[in-house]
Amino acid sequence: MNHQELQSLFKTLYPFNLLTEYELDKLIHQSSKKTFSKNEYLFHEDEKVEDLDLYFLVSGLAKNILHRPTGDQVSLRYYYPGDLMGLMIMVTSGEMTFSVQILEESTVIRFNKTDFFEVMTKNKDFSKVMFESIGERMKTLYDEIKYKSYKDESTSNFLFRTRIKSIIEKAYFIKPDESIRTASEKMLGLGVKGLIVSQNEKTLDGIITQEDLLRYITNGSPIESKVRDYQITNPTTLLEDGFAYEAVSFLKVHKVNFIPITNNQDIVKGTITKGSFVEVQNSSIVDLTYSIIKSSSFDELHSFSPEANTLFQDHIEHLHEQDYFAYEISETITNHNDHIYKQIIKLTEEEMREEGYGLPPVTYCFIVMGSQGRKEQAFHTDQDNGIIVSDYNHLANHSSITTYFEIFTSKINNRLAACGFTECTGGIMAREKKWRKTLSEWNTEILNWSKEMDAEEIQSFTMLYDFRPLYGDFTLAEEIRTVIADKVKRSLNLQQLLIRDSLRFRIPVNPLGKIHFLTKQKSLDLKKSGLMQIINAVRIHSMKYGIKEVNTIRRLNELKKLKVFHPRDIENAKTALHHFITLRLKQNLIELHDGIPTSNVVSLSGLSKEDKDKLKEALQVANRMQQAQKISLNRNRVI
């Protein structure tokens, strides 16, 4: 596209028609046309903002991606023909990290940013339109976020049982059109660290804090300016149902002093500040989490693994002694492991770049499965992970992209093994082709599974159903979650296959609760002889009713809402899970203390009478749930 063609394109196009002929010539003098293919990056988060120019989308479709500190990526908005890309990224540089990815073959015009900003300074009308556009985008940024994740978790005494909603402070609101003066007076009068910016005192438009006001006033800005022009749009939020320790770690790691708290419908319920947690700011466990996140080498991370770190083990033992629910302690162990996983992935990305492979060529989502996916891990666990990669087979460099992810995933799995997460004997790891697929390949695989599968594929499908996105573009995982939930809900045949597979391991107990031991040592594998039967039964019911939750306790809560089970049966299942996990946890702590490998096996002779009674009670619950599955299989037999 030559100079004359560019002039013809822009001279009648708003707001470029506000420019003089000289200004338009100046703007397009160093401009150039470029074509991008689907899933290519126009701009990547790790590129320097100083090297970024501005792009006008002539044809095609692109999306803006926000990269959170927790490792997940959020699609914020889409760009359509006629949109200008890159301006908002420059404005927010230093506060938020963005990428722009092409979603279908696109043609863009690249403007030199120096020329663009020079024209803006000379033409006030053009400049006003540009900044109004930025303001509107920033104002609606929060509402455009479709996928959220829990923020950084850490560990700290009673905070592991305490939910955020029980300790939040009252939220105070200010409307976007009110002045900075009003915001200052309200904040001073109420004695609060910040205000929620909201038009309706329910949904969150943004926040404004004491630090923002001080910065604003120091710069000599007019005190009557509107709050909307200086608010923080798209602030970090936490869910009210999260644990309080999540907020402690986030405050410490990200050095913020004001966090809005919302419910699942994005309605503001209150706020959290540093003052809420003065007594635990120097907690050694919070420092441990902080150290993991700030680790700069793989060698450092090895010392943080649950089986190697005595500080973490002591903390878990303390939680057990304080009578925390065992399944919440399992979630704590999983959160700790998640931090290590995320840091390994980050460091591996850096290593790939240093070795000349460059940045990830397309977006991806690293997923974890099994007990880690459900957040139900014990001290020792092997790897169960995979990766979803954006479609790229249509790109000219598809071969090099395949090579990149082969090397990348192999490095991750090797680094995890070096940090104490042993390799999966069944090969359920991201480096294996079966568990390293593009989005389209995963969709095809799920479709094939829903139609026909053998015994091995049933176990693979069960593993995948319990997946959880850990790092990367979570929108890829959300697409897979929707597809897999829909296919399973519609397939009675598949549900029956899964029930049959769940009956492979029988529970060694008679109707009176007497345990039948298969060995002379009178030992019992808690995982195979009770724990998995409950997990399997809950999973199958979740499949039947289209429940997308992965954690077993949360699945039970959803089933309770749907009145699938009697409330008493729900509580019995939770209690049984607590007993099984408690016995395994106690056994693991003894094994770690004695320097022997941890396992799922307990000896009846080593249990107290109270623990024996709890074990029998839990086995009976598991047995009833398995028998119900067996009855369902016989009643609805379709194979």
XYZ file of C-alpha atoms in Angstrom, residues 179-188 208-227 229-231:
33
model
C -14.318 15.328 42.087
C -10.893 14.524 43.463
C -11.642 17.075 46.197
C -14.728 15.090 47.242
C -12.732 11.850 47.216
C -10.059 13.414 49.466
C -12.622 14.790 51.922
C -14.516 11.490 52.072
C -11.357 9.447 52.577
C -10.136 11.796 55.312
C -8.849 5.314 44.215
C -6.460 5.190 47.185
C -4.559 7.563 49.459
C -1.404 6.914 47.456
C -3.210 7.878 44.230
C -4.430 11.145 45.757
C -0.979 12.064 47.071
C 0.560 11.366 43.674
C -2.169 13.394 41.997
C -1.844 16.417 44.282
C 1.967 16.331 44.164
C 1.782 16.636 40.373
C -0.229 19.849 40.761
C -3.340 18.504 39.047
C -6.648 20.405 39.433
C -8.482 19.382 42.602
C -11.840 19.567 40.796
C -10.924 16.933 38.199
C -13.193 13.905 37.993
C -12.406 10.691 39.815
C -9.979 10.310 35.014
C -7.577 9.133 37.734
C -9.070 5.953 39.172
